[in-house]
Coordinates of C-alpha atoms in Angstrom, one line a residue:
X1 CA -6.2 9.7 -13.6
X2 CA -5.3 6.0 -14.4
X3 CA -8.0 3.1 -14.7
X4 CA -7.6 0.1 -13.8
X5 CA -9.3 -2.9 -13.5
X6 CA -8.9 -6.1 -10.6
X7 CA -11.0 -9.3 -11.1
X8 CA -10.8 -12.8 -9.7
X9 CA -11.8 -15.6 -11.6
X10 CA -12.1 -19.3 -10.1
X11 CA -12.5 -22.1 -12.8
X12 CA -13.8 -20.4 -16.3
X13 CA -14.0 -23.6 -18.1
X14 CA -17.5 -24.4 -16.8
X15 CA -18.9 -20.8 -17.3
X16 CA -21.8 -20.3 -20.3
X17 CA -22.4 -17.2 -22.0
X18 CA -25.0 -15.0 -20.6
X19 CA -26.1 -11.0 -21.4
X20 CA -24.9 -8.9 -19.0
X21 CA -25.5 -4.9 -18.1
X22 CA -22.8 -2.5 -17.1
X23 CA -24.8 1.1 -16.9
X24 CA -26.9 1.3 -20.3
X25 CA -24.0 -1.1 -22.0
X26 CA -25.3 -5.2 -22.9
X27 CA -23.0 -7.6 -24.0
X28 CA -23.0 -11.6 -24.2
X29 CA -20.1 -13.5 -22.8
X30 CA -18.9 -16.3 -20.7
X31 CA -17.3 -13.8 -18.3
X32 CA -17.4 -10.0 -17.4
X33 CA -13.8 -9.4 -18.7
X34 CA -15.6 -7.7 -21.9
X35 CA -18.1 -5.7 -20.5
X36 CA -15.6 -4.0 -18.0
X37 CA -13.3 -3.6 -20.6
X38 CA -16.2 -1.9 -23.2
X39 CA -17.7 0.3 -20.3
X40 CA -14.7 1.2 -18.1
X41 CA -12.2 1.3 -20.8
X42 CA -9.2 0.6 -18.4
X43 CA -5.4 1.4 -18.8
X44 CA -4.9 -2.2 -17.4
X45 CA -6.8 -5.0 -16.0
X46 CA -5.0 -7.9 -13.3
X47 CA -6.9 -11.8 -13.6
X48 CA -6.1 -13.2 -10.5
X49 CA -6.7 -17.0 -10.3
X50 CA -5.1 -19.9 -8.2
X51 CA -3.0 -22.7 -8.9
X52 CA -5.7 -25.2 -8.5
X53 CA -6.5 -24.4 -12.0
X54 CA -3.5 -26.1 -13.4
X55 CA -4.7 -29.1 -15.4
X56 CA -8.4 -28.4 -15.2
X57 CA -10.6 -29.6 -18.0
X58 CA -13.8 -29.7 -17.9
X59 CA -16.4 -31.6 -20.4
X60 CA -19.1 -29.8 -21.7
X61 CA -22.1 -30.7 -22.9
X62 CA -22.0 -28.7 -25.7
X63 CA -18.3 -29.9 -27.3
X64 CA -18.4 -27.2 -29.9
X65 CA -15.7 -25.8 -28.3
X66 CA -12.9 -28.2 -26.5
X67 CA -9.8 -27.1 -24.9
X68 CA -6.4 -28.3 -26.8
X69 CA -3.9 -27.7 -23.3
X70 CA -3.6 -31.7 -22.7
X71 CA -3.1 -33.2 -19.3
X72 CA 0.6 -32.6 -18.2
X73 CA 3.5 -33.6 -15.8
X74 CA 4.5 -30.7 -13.6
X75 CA 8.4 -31.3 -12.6
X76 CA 8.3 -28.2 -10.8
X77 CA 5.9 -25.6 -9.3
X78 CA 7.2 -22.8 -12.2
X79 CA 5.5 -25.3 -14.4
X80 CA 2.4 -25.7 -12.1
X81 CA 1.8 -21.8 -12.3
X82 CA 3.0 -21.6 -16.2
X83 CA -0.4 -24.1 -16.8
X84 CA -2.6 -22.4 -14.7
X85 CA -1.6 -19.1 -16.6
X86 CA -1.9 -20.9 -20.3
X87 CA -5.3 -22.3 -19.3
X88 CA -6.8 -18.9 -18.0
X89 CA -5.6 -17.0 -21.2
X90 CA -6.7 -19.7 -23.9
X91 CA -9.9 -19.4 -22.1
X92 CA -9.9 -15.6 -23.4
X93 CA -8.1 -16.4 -26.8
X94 CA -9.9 -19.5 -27.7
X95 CA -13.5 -18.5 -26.1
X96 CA -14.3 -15.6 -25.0
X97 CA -12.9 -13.7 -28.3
X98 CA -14.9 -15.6 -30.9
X99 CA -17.8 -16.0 -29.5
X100 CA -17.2 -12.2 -28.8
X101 CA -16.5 -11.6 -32.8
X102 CA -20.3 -12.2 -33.5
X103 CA -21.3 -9.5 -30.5
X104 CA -18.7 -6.5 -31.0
X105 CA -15.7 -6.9 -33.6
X106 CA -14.1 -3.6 -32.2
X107 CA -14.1 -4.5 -28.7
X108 CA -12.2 -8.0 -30.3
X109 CA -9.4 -5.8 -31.3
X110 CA -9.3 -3.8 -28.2
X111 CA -9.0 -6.8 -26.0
X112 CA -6.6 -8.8 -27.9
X113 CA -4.5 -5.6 -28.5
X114 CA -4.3 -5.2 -24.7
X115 CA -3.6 -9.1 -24.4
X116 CA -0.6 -8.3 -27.1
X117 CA 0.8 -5.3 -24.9
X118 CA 0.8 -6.7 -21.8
X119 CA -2.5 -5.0 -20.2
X120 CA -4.4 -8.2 -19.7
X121 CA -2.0 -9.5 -16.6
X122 CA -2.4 -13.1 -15.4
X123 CA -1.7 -13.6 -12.0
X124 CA -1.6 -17.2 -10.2
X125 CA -1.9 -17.1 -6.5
X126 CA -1.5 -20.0 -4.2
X127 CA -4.7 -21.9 -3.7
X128 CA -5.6 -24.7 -1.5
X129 CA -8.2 -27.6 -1.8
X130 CA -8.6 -31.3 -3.1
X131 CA -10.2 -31.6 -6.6
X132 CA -10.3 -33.9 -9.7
X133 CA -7.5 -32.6 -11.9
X134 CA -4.7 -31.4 -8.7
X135 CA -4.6 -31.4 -5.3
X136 CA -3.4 -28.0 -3.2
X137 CA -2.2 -28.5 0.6
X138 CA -1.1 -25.5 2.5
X139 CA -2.2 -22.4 4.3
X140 CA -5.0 -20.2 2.8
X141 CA -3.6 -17.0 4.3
X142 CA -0.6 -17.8 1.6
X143 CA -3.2 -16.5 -0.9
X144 CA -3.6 -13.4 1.0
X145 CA 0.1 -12.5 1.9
X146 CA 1.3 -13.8 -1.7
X147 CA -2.0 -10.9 -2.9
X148 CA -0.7 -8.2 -1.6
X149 CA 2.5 -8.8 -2.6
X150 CA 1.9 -9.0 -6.1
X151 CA -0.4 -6.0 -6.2
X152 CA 2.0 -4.2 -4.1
X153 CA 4.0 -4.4 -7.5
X154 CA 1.5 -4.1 -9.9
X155 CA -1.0 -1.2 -8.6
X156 CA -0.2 2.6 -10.1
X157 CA 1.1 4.8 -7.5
X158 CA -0.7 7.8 -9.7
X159 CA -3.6 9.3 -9.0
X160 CA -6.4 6.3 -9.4
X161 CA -9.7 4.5 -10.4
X162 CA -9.8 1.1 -9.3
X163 CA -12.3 -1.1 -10.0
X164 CA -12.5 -5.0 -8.4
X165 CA -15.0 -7.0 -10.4
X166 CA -16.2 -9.3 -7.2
X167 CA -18.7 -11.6 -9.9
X168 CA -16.5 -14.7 -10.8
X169 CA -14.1 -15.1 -7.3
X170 CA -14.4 -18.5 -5.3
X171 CA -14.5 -19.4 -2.0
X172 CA -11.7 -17.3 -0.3
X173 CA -10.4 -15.2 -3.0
X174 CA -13.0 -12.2 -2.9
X175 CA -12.4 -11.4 0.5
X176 CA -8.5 -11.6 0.6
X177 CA -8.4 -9.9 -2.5
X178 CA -10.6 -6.8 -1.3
X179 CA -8.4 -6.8 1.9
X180 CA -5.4 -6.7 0.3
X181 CA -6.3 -4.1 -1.9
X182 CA -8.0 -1.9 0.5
X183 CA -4.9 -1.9 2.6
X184 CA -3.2 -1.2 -0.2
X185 CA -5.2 1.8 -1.7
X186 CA -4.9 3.7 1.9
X187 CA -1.5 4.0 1.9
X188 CA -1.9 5.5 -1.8
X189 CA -4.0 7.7 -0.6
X190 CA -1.0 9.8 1.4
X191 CA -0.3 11.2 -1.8
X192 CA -3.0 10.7 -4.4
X193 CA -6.4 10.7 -5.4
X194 CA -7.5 7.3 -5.2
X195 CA -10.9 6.4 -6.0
X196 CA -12.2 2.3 -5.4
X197 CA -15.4 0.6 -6.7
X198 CA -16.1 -3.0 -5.7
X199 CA -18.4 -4.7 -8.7
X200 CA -20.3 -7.4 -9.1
X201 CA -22.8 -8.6 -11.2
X202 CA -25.9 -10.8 -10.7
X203 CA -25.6 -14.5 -10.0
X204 CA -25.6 -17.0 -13.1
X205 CA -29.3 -18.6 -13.1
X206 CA -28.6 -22.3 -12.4
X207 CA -31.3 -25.1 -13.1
X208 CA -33.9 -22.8 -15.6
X209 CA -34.4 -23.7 -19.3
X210 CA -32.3 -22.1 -22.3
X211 CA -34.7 -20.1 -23.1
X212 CA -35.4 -18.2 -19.3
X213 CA -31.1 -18.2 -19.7
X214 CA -31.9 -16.5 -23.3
X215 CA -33.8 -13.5 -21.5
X216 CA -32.1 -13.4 -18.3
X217 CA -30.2 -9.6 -18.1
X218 CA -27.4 -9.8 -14.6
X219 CA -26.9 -6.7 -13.7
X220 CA -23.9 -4.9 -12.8
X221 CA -24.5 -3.6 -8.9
X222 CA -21.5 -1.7 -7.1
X223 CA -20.7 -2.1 -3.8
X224 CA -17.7 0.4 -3.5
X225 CA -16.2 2.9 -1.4
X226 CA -15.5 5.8 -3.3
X227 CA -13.1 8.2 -2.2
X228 CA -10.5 6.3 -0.3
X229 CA -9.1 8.0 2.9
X230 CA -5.4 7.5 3.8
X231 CA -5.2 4.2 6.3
X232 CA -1.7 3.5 7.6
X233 CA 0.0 -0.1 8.4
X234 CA -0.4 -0.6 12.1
X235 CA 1.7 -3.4 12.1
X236 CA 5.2 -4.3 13.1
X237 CA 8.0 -5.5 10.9
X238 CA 10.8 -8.0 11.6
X239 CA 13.4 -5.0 10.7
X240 CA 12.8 -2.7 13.8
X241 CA 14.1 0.6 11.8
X242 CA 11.3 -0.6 9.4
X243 CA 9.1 -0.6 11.9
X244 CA 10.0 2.9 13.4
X245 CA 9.4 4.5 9.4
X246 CA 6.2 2.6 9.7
X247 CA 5.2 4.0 13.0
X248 CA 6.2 7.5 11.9
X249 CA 3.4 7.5 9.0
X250 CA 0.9 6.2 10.7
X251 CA 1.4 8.5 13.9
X252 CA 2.6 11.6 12.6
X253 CA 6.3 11.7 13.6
X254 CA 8.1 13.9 10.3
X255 CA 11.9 13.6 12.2
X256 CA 11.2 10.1 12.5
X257 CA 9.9 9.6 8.7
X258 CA 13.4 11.2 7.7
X259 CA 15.6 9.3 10.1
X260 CA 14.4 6.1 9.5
X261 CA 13.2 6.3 5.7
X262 CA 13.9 2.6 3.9
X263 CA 16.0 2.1 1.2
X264 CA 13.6 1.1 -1.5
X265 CA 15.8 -1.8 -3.1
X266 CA 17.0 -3.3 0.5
X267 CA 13.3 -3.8 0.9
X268 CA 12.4 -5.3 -1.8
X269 CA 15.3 -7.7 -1.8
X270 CA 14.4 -8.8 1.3
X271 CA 10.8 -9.3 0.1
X272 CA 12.3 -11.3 -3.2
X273 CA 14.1 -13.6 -0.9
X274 CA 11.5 -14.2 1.2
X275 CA 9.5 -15.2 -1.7
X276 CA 12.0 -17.6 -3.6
X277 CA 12.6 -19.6 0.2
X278 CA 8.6 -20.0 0.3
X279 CA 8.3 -21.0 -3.4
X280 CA 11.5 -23.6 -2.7
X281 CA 9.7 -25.1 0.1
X282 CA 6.8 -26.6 -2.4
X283 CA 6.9 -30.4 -3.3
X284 CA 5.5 -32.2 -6.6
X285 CA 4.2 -35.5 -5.8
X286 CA 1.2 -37.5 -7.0
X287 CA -1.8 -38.6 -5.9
X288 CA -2.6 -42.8 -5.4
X289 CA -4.4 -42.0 -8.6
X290 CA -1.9 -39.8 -10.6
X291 CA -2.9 -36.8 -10.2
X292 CA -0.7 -34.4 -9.5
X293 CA -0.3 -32.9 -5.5
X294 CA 1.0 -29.9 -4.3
X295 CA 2.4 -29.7 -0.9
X296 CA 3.5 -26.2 0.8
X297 CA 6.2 -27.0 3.6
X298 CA 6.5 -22.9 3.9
X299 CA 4.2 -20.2 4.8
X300 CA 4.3 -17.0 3.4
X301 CA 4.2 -14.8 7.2
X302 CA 2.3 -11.8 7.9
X303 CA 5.9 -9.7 7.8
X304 CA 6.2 -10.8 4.0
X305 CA 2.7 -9.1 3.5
X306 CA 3.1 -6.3 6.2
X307 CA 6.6 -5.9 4.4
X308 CA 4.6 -5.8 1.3
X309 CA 2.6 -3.0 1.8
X310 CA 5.9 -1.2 3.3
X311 CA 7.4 -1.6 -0.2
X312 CA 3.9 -0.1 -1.8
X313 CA 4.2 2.7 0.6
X314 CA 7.7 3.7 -0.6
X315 CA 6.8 2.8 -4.4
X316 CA 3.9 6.1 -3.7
X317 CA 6.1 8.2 -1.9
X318 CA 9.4 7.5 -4.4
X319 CA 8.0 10.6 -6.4
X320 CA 7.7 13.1 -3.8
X321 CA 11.1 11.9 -2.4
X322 CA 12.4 15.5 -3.1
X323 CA 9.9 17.2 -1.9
X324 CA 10.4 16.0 1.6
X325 CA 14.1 17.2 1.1
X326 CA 15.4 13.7 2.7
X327 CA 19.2 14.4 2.1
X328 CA 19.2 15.5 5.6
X329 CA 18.9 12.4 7.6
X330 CA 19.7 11.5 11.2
X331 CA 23.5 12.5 11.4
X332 CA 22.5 16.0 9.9
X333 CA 19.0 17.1 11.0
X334 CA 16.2 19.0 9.5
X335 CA 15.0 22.9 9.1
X336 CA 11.4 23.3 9.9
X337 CA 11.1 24.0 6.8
X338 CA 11.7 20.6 5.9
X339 CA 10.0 19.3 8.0
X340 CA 6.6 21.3 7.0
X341 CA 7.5 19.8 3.3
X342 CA 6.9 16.1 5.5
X343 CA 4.4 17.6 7.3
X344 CA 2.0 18.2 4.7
X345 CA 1.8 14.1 3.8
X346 CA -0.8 14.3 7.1
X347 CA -3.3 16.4 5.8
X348 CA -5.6 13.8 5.5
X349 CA -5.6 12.3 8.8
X350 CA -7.4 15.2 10.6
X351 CA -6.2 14.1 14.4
X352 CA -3.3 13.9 13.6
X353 CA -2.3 16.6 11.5
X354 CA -4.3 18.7 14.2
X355 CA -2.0 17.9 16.9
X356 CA 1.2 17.7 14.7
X357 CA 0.4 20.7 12.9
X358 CA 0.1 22.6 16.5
X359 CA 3.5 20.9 17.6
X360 CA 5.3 22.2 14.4
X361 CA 4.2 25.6 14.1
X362 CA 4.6 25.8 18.1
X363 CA 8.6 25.2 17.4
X364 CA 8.5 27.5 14.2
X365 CA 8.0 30.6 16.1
X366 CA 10.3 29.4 18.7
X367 CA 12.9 29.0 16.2
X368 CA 11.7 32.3 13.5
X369 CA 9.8 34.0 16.2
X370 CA 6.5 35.5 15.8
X371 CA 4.2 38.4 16.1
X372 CA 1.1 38.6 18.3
X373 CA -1.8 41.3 19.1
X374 CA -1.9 42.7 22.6
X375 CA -4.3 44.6 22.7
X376 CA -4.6 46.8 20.4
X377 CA -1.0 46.7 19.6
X378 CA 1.0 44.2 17.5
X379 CA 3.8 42.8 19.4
X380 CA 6.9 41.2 18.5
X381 CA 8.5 37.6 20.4
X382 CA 12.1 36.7 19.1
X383 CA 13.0 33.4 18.5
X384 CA 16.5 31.1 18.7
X385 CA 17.6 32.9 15.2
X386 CA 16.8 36.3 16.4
X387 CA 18.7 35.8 19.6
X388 CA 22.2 34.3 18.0
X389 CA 21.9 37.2 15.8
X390 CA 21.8 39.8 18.1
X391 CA 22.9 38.6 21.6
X392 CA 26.6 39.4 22.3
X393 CA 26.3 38.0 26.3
X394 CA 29.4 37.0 28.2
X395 CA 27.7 34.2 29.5
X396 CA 28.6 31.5 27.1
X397 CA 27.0 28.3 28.9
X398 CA 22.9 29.1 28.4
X399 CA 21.5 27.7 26.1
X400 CA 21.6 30.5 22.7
X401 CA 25.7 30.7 23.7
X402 CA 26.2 26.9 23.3
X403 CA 23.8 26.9 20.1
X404 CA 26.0 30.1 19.0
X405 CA 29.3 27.9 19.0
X406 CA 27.8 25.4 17.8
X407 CA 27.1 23.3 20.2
X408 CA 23.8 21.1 20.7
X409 CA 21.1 21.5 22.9
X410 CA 18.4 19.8 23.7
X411 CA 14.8 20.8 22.4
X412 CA 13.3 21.0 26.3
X413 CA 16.6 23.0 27.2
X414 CA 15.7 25.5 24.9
X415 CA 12.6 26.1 25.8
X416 CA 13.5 26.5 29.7
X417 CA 16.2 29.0 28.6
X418 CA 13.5 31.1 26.5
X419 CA 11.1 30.7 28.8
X420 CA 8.4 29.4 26.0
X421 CA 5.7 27.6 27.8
X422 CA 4.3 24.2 26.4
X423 CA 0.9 23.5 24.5
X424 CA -0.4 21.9 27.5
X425 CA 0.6 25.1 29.6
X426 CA 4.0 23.7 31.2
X427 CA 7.7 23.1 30.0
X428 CA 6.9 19.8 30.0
X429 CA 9.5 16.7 31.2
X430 CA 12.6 18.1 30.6
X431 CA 14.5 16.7 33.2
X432 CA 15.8 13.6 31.2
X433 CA 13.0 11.3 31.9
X434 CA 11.8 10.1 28.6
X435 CA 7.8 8.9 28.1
X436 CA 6.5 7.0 25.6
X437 CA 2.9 9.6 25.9
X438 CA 5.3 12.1 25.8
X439 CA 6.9 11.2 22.5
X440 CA 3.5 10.4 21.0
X441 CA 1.8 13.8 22.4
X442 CA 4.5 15.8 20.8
X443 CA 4.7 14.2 17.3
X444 CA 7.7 12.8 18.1
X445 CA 9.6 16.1 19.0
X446 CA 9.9 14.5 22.5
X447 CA 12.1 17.1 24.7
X448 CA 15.1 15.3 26.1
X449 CA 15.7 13.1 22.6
X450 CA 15.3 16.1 20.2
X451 CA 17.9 18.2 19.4
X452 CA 18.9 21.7 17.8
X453 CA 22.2 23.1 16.2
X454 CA 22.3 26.2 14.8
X455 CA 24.2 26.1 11.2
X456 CA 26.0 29.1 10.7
X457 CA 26.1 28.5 7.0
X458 CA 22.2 28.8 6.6
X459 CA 21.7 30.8 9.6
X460 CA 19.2 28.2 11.0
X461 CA 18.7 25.7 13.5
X462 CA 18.6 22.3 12.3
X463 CA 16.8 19.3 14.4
X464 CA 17.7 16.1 14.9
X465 CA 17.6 13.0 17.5
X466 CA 19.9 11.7 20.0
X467 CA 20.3 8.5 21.0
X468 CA 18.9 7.1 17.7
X469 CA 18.1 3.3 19.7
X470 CA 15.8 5.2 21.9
X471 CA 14.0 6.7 19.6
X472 CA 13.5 3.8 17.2
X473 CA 12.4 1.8 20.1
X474 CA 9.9 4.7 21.1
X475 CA 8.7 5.0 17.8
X476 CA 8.0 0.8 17.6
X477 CA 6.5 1.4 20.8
X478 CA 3.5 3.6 19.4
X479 CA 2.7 1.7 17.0
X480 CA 1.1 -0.8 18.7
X481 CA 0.4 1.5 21.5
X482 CA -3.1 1.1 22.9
X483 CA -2.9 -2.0 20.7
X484 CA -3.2 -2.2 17.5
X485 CA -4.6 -5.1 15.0
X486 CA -2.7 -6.8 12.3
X487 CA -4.7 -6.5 8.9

């Protein structure tokens, strides 16, 4: 299981060293970074900051230390970031790490080696607010669509510790932060352990003597969640057939999960262009007084971030893309015994895998057959298979003649012609009238839109939809049926 570490940091420049306590581990610094690293000994660790950072120096009274990153002249907002970025990681280099070489020399190498190799990220979000050394106009929700989008690339999509150190964020970050990630972590969850911790450590005693600052011991305290549950996206997407994929994972629909399953690069070109028009929409002026101004003429919209976590959803499932046997898609159709292999990604959503494990094994026997007890005596009920096998009827127009040739028919036609009863005790709506509660009460294996053909090949039926517009509007339907809440 991989460990990793999130932490937001708002302006380091005018933290002091202080002791502070993970568990039974103490350790002085001017930021957490090196007691997370010594007691959680992480595979990687993301620093997320803001752009307001950019050309922030601040004097101390103590000028033992003084940052060498001069003022500087942003001609564009790559440069903005690229500042920010250089001023958060000479922070580490220039003082954290020495005055870390007097406390633990071996924890020195661990931290610049994971600096070296790329495991101490950088991250530069877009920030808002009017300060001495920049000034950051736009919308604060950039932060949290531009958040999840980044960790969308960055999380593991392995089985997972995550820990998100709370202690140094400002202002709007922590929240956004844990939001994003949370949203993020469910949809892991389909398909992994994931396990989340929210940390945070004791405030930084302001206003007391050095020498009550000398003694003062801030605690780590965790706030977490533990084992995290899968929670689906229950929000739309510009790209309908998007949408529909989305719909089916957080609903339970298997034949729509394979008929509308996303092309992993389409969305995250789309995602990368969205990105570049937002960043090409931000102006470098000046301030009356010089300093520099940023000005956002673009927002980054909630389908960028719902898109996001689409993109993270595919990213975990891009492993088990075999396993849910996807080279039959719409124009071919699935065996049940596909779609038990989709099936199984619902186990930990206990409604609905009640429901659509009922509606799956309910067509299983219909399809394989299936024994029962009466009485004392063990009975015997064939299914479609069983019937093209041995049924040599003249009449060639019900419903196991048509699927014997070849021909499609209709999952509620079927049924009538078997005479196989619903779950709720009727043959349900299989007159051609298609219902949105329908399509949701039956996992998606709505009567008039699902279809079965029997391939002669495999000698099995094979299920598919007609009328694929219907059912991606029926699918975008449920998502927000009952109404749902964008998060």
């Amino acid at each position: 299981m991989k460990r990793v570490i999130v932490a937001t940091w708002g302006n380091p420049f005018q933290w002091e060293p202080i002791k502070y306590k993970y568990n039974r581990i103490e350790l002085k610094s001017r930021n957490t970074l090196p007691i997370t690293i010594k007691a959680l000994n992480p595979d990687k660790v993301l620093i997320i900051a803001v752009d307001t950072v950019a050309n922030l120096i601040v004097k101390k009274s103590n000028e033992k230390i003084k940052p060498k990153i001069e003022l500087k002249e942003f001609n564009s907002y790559r440069d903005v970031v690229g500042d920010a970025k250089e001023r958060i990681k000479w922070h580490i280099t220039q003082e954290v790490i020495p005055e870390l070489e007097k406390e633990d020399g071996e924890l020195v190498d661990r931290i610049s080696e994971m600096l070296k190799e790329g495991r101490i990220e950088i991250d530069i979000g877009p920030g808002v607010g009017v300060f001495g050394n920049i000034t950051v106009e736009g919308n604060m929700l950039d932060f949290y669509h531009y958040i999840t989008y980044d960790l969308s690339r960055w999380l593991p999509v392995d089985n997972v510790e995550v820990y998100l150190d709370l202690t140094h964020g400002i202002n709007f970050m922590p929240t956004l932060t844990y939001r994003a990630l949370r949203n993020l972590l469910g949809l892991l969850a389909y398909t992994r352990n994931v396990n989340f911790e929210v940390i945070n450590f004791e405030p930084y005693p302001l206003g007391v003597r050095e020498e009550i600052r000398e003694k003062t011991v801030l605690n780590m305290r965790e706030i977490g969640e533990g084992k995290v549950s899968p929670k689906p996206i229950l929000s739309r997407v510009e790209n309908e057939e998007w949408t529909a994929f989305i719909s089916a994972v957080a609903n339970g629909f298997p034949l729509v999960f394979s008929a509308f399953y996303p092309e992993i690069k389409e969305v995250g070109k789309h995602l990368g262009k969205k990105l570049q028009e937002f960043l090409e929409g931000i102006k470098i002026e000046k301030r009356e007084d010089g300093v520099p101004r940023i000005i956002r003429t673009k927002e980054l919209s909630k389908d960028f971030k719902n898109t996001s976590k689409l993109y993270y959803l595919l990213r975990a499932l891009k492993g088990d893309y075999s396993k849910f046997n996807l080279k039959y898609k719409q124009e071919k159709g699935l065996t049940i015994d596909d779609i038990r292999k989709i099936t199984d990604l619902f186990r930990g959503l206990p409604r609905i895998w009640a429901i659509l494990d009922a509606q799956v094994e309910d067509i299983e026997k219909m399809i394989k057959g299936y024994s029962y007890l009466e009485g004392t005596h063990e009975r015997y009920r064939k299914g479609i298979i069983d019937w093209i096998k041995e049924r040599r009827s003249k009449n060639r127009d019900d419903a196991i003649g048509k699927l014997r040739k070849g021909t499609p028919v209709s999952l509620g036609g079927a049924r009538s012609a078997l005479k196989i009863f619903g779950l709720s005790g009727g043959n349900g709506d299989t007159k051609g009238e298609i219902k949105l509660r329908n399509f949701i009460a039956h996992s998606g294996f709505e009567y008039n839109v699902t279809l079965l053909k029997y391939d002669r090949i495999r000698n099995d039926i094979l299920i598919y939809y007609k009328e694929r517009n219907k059912v991606k509007q029926l699918a975008c339907e449920a998502l927000t049926y009952g109404g749902g809440k964008d998060v």
